[in-house]
């Protein structure tokens, strides 16, 4: 479990970023990445139930990537040089 705040027993966001700079387990990470398939579950979004019963919506990696592909022509970033400011809340799926 990861969190933004410093909570005992939970890995803080800043610690997670430091771990990401550690290259000692890069091979293990690459092996895991290669096993991910487009149809594999990426996340479960929980709806509020404003139009019915609250539920969890399962989204695959392909679902998320297709959203990015759908708007990439609207946000023309030069490869590796783009920066963005999002107005969406962190709880929004496309954030």
CSV table of C-alpha atoms in Angstrom, one decimal:
chain,number,residue,atom,x,y,z
A,1,UNK,CA,0.0,0.0,0.0
A,2,UNK,CA,1.2,3.5,-0.9
A,3,UNK,CA,0.0,6.9,0.4
A,4,UNK,CA,0.7,10.6,-0.1
A,5,UNK,CA,0.8,11.3,3.7
A,6,UNK,CA,3.3,9.9,6.1
A,7,UNK,CA,1.3,7.1,7.8
A,8,UNK,CA,2.9,4.3,9.9
A,9,UNK,CA,3.0,1.0,8.1
A,10,UNK,CA,2.4,2.6,4.7
A,11,UNK,CA,5.1,3.5,2.1
A,12,UNK,CA,5.1,7.2,1.5
A,13,UNK,CA,5.0,8.7,-2.0
A,14,UNK,CA,8.5,10.2,-1.6
A,15,UNK,CA,9.9,6.9,-0.5
A,16,UNK,CA,8.4,5.3,-3.5
A,17,UNK,CA,10.1,7.8,-5.8
A,18,UNK,CA,13.4,7.1,-4.1
A,19,UNK,CA,12.9,3.4,-4.7
A,20,UNK,CA,12.2,4.1,-8.3
A,21,UNK,CA,15.7,5.6,-8.7
A,22,UNK,CA,17.3,2.4,-7.4
A,23,UNK,CA,18.4,0.4,-10.5
A,24,UNK,CA,19.3,-2.8,-8.7
A,25,UNK,CA,15.9,-4.4,-9.4
A,26,UNK,CA,15.5,-3.0,-12.9
A,27,UNK,CA,15.7,-6.5,-14.5
A,28,UNK,CA,12.9,-7.8,-12.3
A,29,UNK,CA,10.8,-4.8,-13.2
A,30,UNK,CA,11.3,-5.3,-16.9
A,31,UNK,CA,10.4,-9.0,-16.6
A,32,UNK,CA,7.1,-8.1,-14.9
A,33,UNK,CA,6.3,-5.4,-17.5
A,34,UNK,CA,6.9,-7.9,-20.3
A,35,UNK,CA,4.2,-10.3,-18.8
A,36,UNK,CA,1.5,-7.6,-18.8
A,37,UNK,CA,-1.1,-8.2,-21.5
A,38,UNK,CA,-3.4,-5.5,-22.9
A,39,UNK,CA,-6.5,-7.4,-21.6
A,40,UNK,CA,-5.1,-7.7,-18.1
A,41,UNK,CA,-6.8,-5.8,-15.3
A,42,UNK,CA,-5.2,-2.5,-14.6
A,43,UNK,CA,-7.5,-0.9,-12.1
A,44,UNK,CA,-11.0,-1.0,-10.5
A,45,UNK,CA,-12.8,2.2,-10.5
A,46,UNK,CA,-15.5,2.5,-7.8
A,47,UNK,CA,-18.6,4.5,-8.9
A,48,UNK,CA,-20.5,6.6,-6.5
A,49,UNK,CA,-23.9,5.2,-7.4
A,50,UNK,CA,-25.4,8.5,-8.3
A,51,UNK,CA,-27.5,6.8,-11.1
A,52,UNK,CA,-27.9,3.5,-9.4
A,53,UNK,CA,-26.2,1.0,-7.1
A,54,UNK,CA,-22.4,1.7,-6.4
A,55,UNK,CA,-20.2,-0.7,-8.2
A,56,UNK,CA,-16.6,-1.5,-9.2
A,57,UNK,CA,-15.8,-1.0,-12.9
A,58,UNK,CA,-12.9,-3.2,-14.1
A,59,UNK,CA,-10.6,-1.5,-16.6
A,60,UNK,CA,-7.9,-3.3,-18.6
A,61,UNK,CA,-4.6,-1.8,-19.6
A,62,UNK,CA,-6.0,-1.6,-23.1
A,63,UNK,CA,-8.9,0.5,-21.8
A,64,UNK,CA,-6.6,3.1,-20.4
A,65,UNK,CA,-4.2,3.2,-23.3
A,66,UNK,CA,-7.0,3.6,-25.8
A,67,UNK,CA,-8.1,6.8,-24.0
A,68,UNK,CA,-4.6,8.2,-24.4
A,69,UNK,CA,-4.4,7.2,-28.0
A,70,UNK,CA,-7.8,8.9,-28.5
A,71,UNK,CA,-6.6,12.3,-27.4
A,72,UNK,CA,-2.9,12.3,-28.3
A,73,UNK,CA,-3.5,14.4,-31.4
A,74,UNK,CA,-5.2,17.0,-29.2
A,75,UNK,CA,-2.2,17.5,-27.0
A,76,UNK,CA,0.9,17.7,-29.3
A,77,UNK,CA,3.8,17.2,-27.0
A,78,UNK,CA,7.3,16.9,-28.5
A,79,UNK,CA,8.6,13.4,-27.7
A,80,UNK,CA,10.2,13.4,-24.2
A,81,UNK,CA,9.8,17.2,-23.8
A,82,UNK,CA,6.2,17.7,-22.9
A,83,UNK,CA,4.8,18.9,-19.6
A,84,UNK,CA,1.1,19.1,-18.6
A,85,UNK,CA,-1.0,20.7,-16.0
A,86,UNK,CA,-4.1,18.6,-15.3
A,87,UNK,CA,-7.3,20.2,-14.0
A,88,UNK,CA,-8.8,16.8,-13.1
A,89,UNK,CA,-8.9,15.6,-9.6
A,90,UNK,CA,-6.6,12.7,-8.6
A,91,UNK,CA,-9.7,10.5,-8.1
A,92,UNK,CA,-10.7,11.0,-11.7
A,93,UNK,CA,-9.9,8.0,-14.0
A,94,UNK,CA,-8.1,10.1,-16.6
A,95,UNK,CA,-5.9,11.9,-14.1
